[in-house]
Coordinates of N, CA and C in Angstrom, one line a residue:
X45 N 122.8 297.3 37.8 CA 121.8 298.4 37.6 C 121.1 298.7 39.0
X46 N 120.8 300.1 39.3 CA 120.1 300.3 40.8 C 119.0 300.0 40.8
X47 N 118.3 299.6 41.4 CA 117.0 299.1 42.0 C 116.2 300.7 42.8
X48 N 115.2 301.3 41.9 CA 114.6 302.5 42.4 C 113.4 302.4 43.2
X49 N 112.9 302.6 44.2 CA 111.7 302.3 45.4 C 111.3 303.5 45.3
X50 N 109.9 303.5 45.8 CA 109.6 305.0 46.2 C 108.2 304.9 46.9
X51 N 107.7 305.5 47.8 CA 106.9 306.0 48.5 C 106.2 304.4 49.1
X52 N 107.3 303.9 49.5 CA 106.5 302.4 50.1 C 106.8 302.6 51.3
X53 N 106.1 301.6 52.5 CA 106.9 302.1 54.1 C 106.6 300.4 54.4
X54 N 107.9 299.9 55.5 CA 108.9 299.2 55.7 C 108.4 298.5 56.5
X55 N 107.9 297.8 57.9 CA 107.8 297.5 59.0 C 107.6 296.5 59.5
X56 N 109.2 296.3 61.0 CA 109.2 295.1 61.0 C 110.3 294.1 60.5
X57 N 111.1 294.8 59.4 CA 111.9 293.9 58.8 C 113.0 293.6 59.7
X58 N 113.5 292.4 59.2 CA 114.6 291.8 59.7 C 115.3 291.6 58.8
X59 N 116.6 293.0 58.6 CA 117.7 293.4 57.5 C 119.1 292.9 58.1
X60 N 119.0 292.2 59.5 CA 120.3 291.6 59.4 C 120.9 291.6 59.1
X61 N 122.8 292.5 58.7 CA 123.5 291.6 57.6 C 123.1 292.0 56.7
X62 N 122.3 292.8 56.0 CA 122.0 292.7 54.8 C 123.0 293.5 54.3
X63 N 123.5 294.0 52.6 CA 123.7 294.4 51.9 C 123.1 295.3 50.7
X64 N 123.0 296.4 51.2 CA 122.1 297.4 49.8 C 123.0 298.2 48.9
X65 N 123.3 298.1 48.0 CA 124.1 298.2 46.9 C 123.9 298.9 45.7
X66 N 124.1 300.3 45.6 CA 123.6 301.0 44.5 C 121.5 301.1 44.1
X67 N 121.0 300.9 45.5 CA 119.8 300.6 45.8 C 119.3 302.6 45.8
X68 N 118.2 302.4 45.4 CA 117.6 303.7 46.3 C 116.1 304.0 47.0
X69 N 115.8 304.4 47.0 CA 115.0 304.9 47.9 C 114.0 306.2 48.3
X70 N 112.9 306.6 47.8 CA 112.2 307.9 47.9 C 111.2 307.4 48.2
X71 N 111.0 308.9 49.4 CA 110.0 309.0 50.1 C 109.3 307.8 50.9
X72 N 110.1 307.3 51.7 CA 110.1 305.8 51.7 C 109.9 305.5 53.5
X73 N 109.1 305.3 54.3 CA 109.2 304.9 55.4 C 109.8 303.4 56.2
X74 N 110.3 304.1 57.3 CA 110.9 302.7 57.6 C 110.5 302.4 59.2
X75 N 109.7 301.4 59.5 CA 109.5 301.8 61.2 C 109.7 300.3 61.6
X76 N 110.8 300.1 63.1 CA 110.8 299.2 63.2 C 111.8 298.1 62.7
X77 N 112.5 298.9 61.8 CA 113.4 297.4 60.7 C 114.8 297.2 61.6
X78 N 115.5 296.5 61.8 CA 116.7 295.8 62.2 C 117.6 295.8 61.0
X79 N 118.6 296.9 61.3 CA 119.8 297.1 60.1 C 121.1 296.7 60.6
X80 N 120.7 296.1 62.1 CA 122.1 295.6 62.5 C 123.2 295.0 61.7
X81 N 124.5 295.9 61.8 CA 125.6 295.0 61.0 C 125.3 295.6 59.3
X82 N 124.4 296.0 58.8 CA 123.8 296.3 57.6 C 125.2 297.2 56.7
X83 N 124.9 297.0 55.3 CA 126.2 297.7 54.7 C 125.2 298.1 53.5
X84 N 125.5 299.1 53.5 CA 125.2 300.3 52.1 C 126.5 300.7 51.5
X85 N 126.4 300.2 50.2 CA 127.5 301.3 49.1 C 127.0 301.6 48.0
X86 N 126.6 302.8 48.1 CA 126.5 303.6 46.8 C 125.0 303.6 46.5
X87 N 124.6 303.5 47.8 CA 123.0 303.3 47.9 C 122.2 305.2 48.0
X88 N 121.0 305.4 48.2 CA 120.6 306.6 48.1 C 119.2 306.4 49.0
X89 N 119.0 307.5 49.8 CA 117.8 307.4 50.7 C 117.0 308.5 50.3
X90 N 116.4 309.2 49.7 CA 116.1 310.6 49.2 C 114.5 310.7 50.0
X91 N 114.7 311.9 51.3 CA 113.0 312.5 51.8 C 112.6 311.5 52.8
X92 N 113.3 309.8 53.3 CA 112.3 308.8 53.8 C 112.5 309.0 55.5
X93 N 111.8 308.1 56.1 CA 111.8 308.3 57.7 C 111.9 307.2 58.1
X94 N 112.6 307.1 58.9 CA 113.0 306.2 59.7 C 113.1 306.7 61.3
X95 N 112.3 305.8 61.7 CA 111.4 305.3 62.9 C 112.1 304.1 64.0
X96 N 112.3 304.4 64.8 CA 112.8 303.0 65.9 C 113.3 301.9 64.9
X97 N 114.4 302.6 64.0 CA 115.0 301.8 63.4 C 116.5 301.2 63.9
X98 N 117.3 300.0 63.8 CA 118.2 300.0 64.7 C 119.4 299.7 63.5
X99 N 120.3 300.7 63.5 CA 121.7 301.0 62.6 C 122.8 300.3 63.3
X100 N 122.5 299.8 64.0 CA 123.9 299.0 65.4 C 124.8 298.5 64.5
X101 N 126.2 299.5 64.6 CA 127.5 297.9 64.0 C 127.0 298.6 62.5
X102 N 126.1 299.4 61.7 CA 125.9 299.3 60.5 C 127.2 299.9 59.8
X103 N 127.3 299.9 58.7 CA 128.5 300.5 58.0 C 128.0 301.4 56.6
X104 N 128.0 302.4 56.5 CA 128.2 303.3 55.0 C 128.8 303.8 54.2
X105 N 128.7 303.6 52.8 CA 130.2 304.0 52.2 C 129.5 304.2 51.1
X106 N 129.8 305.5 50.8 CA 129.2 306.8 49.7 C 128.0 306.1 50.0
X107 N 127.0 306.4 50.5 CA 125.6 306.5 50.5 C 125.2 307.8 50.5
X108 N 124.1 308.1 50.1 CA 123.5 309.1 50.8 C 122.2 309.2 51.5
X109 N 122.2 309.9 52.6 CA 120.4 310.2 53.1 C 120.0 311.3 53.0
X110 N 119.9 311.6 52.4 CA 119.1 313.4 51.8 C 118.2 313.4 52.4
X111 N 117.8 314.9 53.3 CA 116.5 315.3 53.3 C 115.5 314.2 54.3
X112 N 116.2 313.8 55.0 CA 115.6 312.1 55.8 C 115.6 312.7 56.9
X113 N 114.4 312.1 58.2 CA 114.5 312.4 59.8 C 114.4 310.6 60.0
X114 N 115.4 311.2 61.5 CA 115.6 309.9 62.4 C 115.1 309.8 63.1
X115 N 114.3 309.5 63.8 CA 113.6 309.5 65.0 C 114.1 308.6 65.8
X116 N 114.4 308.6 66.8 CA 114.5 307.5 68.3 C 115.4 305.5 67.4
X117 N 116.1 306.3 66.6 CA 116.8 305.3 65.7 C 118.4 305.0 66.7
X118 N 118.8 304.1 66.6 CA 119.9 303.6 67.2 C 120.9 303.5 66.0
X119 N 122.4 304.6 66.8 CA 123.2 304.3 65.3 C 124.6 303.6 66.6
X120 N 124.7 302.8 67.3 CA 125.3 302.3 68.5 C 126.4 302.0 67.7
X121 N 127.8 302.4 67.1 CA 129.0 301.5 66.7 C 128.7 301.7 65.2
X122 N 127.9 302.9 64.6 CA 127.5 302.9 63.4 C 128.8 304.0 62.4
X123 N 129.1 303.5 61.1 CA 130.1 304.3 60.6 C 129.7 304.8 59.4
X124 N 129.7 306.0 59.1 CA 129.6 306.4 57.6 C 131.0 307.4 56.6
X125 N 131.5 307.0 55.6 CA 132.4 307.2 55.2 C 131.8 307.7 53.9
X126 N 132.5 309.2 53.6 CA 132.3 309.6 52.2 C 130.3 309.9 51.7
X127 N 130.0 309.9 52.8 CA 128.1 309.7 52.8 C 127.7 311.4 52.9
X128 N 126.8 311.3 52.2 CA 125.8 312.9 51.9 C 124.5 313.0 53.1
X129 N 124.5 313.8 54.1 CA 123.2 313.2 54.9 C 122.7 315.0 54.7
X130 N 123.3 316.1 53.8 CA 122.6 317.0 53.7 C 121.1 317.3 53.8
X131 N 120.6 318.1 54.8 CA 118.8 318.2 55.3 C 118.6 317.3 56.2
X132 N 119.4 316.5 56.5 CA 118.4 315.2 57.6 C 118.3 315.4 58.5
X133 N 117.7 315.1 59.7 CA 117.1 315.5 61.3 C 117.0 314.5 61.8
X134 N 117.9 314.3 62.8 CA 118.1 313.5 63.9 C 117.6 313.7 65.4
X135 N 116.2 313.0 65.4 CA 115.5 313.3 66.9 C 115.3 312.4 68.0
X136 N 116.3 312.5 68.8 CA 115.8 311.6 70.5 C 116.8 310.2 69.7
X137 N 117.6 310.3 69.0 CA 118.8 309.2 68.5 C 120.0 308.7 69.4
X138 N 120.2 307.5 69.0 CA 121.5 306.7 69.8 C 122.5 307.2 69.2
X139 N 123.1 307.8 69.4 CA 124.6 308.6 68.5 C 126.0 308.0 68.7
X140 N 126.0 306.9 69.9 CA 127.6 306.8 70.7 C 127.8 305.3 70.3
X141 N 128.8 305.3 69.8 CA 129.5 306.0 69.4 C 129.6 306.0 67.8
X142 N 129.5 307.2 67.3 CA 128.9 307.0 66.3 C 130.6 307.9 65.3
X143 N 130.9 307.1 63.9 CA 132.3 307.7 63.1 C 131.9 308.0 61.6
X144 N 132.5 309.4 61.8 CA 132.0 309.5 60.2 C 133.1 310.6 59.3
X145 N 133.6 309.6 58.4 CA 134.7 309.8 57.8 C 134.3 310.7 56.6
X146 N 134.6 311.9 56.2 CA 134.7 312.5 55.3 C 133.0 312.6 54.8
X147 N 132.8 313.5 53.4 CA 131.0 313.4 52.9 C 131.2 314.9 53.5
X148 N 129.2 314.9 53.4 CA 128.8 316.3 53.5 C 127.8 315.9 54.3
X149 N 127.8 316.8 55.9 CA 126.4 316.3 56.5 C 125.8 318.0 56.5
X150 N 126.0 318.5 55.8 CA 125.2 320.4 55.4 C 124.3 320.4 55.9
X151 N 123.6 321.8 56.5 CA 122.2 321.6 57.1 C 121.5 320.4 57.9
X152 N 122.6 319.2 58.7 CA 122.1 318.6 59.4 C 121.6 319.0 60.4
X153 N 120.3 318.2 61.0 CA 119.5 318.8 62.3 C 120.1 318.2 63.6
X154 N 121.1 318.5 64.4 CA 121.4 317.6 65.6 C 121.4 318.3 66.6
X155 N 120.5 319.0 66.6 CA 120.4 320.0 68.4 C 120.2 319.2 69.3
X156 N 120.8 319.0 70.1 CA 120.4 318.6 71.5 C 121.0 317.2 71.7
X157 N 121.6 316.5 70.0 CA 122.1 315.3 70.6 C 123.6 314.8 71.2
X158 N 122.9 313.8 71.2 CA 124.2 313.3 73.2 C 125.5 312.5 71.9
X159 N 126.4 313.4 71.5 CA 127.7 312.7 70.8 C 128.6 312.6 71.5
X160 N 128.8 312.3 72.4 CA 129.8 312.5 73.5 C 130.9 311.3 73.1
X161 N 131.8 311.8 72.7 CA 133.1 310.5 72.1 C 132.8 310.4 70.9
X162 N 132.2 311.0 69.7 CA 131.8 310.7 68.7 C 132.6 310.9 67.9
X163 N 133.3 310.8 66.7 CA 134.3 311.5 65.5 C 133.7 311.6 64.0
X164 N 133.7 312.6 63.8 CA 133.9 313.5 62.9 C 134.8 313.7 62.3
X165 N 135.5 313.8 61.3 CA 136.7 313.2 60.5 C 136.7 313.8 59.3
X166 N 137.3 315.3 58.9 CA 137.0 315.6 57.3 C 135.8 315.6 56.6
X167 N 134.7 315.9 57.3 CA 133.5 316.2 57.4 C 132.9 317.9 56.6
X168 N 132.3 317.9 55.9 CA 131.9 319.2 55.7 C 130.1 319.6 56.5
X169 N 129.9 320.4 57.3 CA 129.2 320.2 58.1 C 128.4 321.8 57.9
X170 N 128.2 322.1 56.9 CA 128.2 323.8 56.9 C 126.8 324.0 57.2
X171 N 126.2 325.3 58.0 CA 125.1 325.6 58.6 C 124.6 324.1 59.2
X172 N 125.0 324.0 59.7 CA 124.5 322.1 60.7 C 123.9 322.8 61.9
X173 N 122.6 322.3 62.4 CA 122.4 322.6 63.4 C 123.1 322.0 64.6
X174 N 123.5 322.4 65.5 CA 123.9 321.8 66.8 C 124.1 322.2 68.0
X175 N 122.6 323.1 67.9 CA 122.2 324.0 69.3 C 122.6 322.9 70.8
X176 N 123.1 323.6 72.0 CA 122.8 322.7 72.8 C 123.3 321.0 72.5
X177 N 124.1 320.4 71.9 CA 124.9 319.5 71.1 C 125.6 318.9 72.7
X178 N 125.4 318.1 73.0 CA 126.8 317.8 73.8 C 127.5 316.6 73.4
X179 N 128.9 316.9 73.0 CA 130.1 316.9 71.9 C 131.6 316.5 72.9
X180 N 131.2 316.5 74.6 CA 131.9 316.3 75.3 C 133.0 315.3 74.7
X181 N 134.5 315.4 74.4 CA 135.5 314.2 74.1 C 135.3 313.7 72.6
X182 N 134.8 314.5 72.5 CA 134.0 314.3 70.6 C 135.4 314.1 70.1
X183 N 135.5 314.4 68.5 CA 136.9 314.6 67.5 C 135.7 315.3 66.1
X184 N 136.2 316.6 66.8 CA 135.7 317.4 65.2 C 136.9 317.6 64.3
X185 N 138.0 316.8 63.5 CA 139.0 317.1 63.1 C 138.7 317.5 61.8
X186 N 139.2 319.0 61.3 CA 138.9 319.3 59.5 C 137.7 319.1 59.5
X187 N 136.9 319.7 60.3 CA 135.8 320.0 59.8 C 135.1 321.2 59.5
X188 N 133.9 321.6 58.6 CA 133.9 322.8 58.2 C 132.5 322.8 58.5
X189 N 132.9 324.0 59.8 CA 131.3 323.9 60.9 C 130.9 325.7 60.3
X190 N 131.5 325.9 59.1 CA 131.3 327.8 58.9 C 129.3 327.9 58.8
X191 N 129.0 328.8 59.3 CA 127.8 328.7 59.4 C 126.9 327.9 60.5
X192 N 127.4 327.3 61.1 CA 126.8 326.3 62.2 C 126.4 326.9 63.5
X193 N 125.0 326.4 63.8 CA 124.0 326.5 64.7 C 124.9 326.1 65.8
X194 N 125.9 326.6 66.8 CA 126.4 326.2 67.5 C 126.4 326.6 69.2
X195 N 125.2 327.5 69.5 CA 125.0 328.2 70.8 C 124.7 326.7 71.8
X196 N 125.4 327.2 72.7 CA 124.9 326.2 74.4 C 126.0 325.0 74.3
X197 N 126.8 324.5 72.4 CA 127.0 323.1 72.1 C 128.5 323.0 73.8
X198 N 128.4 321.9 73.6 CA 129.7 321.6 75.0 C 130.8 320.7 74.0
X199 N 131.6 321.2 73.9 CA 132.8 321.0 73.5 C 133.9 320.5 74.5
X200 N 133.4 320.6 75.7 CA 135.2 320.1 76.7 C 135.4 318.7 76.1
X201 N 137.1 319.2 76.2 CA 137.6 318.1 76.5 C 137.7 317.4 74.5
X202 N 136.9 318.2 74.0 CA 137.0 317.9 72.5 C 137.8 318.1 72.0
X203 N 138.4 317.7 70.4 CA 139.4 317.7 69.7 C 138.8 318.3 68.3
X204 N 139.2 319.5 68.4 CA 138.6 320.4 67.0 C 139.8 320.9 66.5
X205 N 140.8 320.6 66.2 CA 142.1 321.1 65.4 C 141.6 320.8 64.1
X206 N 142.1 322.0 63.3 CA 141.4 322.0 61.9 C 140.5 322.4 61.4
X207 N 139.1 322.4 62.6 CA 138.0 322.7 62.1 C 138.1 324.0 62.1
X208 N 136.4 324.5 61.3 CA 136.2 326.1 60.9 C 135.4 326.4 62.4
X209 N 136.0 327.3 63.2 CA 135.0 327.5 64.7 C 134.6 329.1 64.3
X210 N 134.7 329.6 63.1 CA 134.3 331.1 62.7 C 132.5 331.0 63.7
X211 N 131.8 330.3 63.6 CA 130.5 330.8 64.0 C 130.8 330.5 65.2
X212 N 131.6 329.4 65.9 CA 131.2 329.7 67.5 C 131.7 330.8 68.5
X213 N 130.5 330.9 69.7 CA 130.6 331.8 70.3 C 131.2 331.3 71.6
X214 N 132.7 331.7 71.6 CA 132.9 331.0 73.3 C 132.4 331.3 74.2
X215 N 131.3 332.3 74.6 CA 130.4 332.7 75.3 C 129.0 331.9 75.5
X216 N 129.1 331.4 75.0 CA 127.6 330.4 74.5 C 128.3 329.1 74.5
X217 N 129.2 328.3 74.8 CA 129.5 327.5 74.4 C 130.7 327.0 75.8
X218 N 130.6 325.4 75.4 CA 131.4 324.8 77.0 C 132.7 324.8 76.4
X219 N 134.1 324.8 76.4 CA 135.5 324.5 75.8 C 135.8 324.3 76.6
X220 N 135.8 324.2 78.2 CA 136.6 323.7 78.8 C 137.8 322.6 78.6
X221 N 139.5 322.4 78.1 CA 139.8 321.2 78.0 C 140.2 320.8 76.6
X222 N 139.1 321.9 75.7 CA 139.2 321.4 74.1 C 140.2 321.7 73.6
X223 N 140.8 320.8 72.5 CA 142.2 321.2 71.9 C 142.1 321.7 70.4
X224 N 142.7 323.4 70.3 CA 142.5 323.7 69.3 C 144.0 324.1 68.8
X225 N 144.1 324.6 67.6 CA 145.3 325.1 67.3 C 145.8 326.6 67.7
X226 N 147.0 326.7 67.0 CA 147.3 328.7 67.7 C 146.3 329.2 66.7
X227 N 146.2 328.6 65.6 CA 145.6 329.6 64.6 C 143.7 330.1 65.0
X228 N 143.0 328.4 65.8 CA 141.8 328.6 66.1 C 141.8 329.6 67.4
X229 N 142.2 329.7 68.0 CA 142.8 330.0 69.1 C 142.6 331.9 68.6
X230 N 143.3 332.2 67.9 CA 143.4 333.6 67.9 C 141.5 334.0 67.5
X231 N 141.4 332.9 66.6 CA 140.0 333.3 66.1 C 139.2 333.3 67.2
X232 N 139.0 332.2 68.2 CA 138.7 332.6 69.2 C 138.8 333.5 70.0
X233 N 139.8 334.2 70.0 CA 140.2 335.6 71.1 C 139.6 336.8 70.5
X234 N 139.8 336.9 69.1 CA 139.4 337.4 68.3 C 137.6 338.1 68.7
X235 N 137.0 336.8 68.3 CA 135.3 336.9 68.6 C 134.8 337.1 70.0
X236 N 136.2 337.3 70.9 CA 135.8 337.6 72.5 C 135.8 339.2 72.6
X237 N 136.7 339.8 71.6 CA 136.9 341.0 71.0 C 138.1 341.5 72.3
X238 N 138.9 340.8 72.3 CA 140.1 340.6 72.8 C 141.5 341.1 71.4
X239 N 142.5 341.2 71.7 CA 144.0 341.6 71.5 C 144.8 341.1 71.6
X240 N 145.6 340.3 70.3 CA 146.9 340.0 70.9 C 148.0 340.4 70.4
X241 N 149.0 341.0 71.6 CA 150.2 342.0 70.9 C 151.7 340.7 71.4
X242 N 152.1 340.4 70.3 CA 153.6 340.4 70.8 C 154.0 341.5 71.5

């Protein structure tokens, strides 16, 4: 049976190792806690904040964090698989290198953060912010960025075969290096309002 929390705040803990398990969580602060190595399955975070929290090495599998901000949190070696992070805001965060296999991160806030080497993996990412993003060597593979906040993001050198690049502007945006398919490719030429004739 899950274990339901709500509107309590956290600080200080030493979550080592721990295991949270069909646990949840609302409106819940967290400042301070040590999640290193930490494993969530089937846990739920709904609205809470987390604060100079450290995710290092942590692992996720179907969790979700709804509607949650990160603040200055470290996700160093952190992996989420099949996880919901729809609404959450990620500010002044450790991101590298950070993997996240399949789920929905919709309407995530990530402007301005440093994912440089990061993967993204069958990801649904729709209206996600990621103004200004730098994604340098990243792996957006099958992801579905339709709708996404994507002006200034730097993509060299990245691997986006698969993904939906309908909203980006290669005008506004670094590609130097990045590997797309023919098919993104035309879409891209397309949005430069370019021609292509056999």
């Amino acid at each position: 049976m899950s274990t339901a929390e709500s509107d309590l705040t956290f600080r200080r803990e030493d979550w080592y190792a721990e295991e949270f398990t069909g646990r949840r969580f609302e409106r819940c602060e967290f400042h301070d806690v040590d999640l290193t190595e930490a494993v969530t399955r089937g846990a739920a975070f709904v609205d809470c904040v987390f604060g100079n929290v450290r995710f290092n090495a942590s692992q996720h599998v179907d969790t979700a964090f709804t509607g949650c901000s990160f603040t200055r949190c470290n996700l160093f070696d952190a992996e989420f698989s099949g996880c919901k992070l729809v609404g959450s805001r990620f500010t002044e965060c450790g991101l590298r290198p950070l993997r996240v296999l399949g789920g929905d991160w919709s309407f995530t806030g990530l402007a301005r953060a440093d994912l440089r080497g990061a993967k993204f993996q069958g990801v649904r990412m729709r209206e996600a912010e990621l103004t200004a993003a730098d994604c340098t060597g990243a792996t957006f593979a099958d992801v579905d960025l339709s709708g996404a906040e994507l002006l200034d993001v730097k993509f060299g050198g990245a691997e986006l075969r698969g993904s939906d690049l309908s909203a980006l502007d290669p005008v506004r945006a670094e590609l130097g290096g990045a590997i797309v398919s023919p098919e993104q490719a035309t879409v891209l030429v397309t949005s430069l309002g370019l021609h292509v004739r056999g």
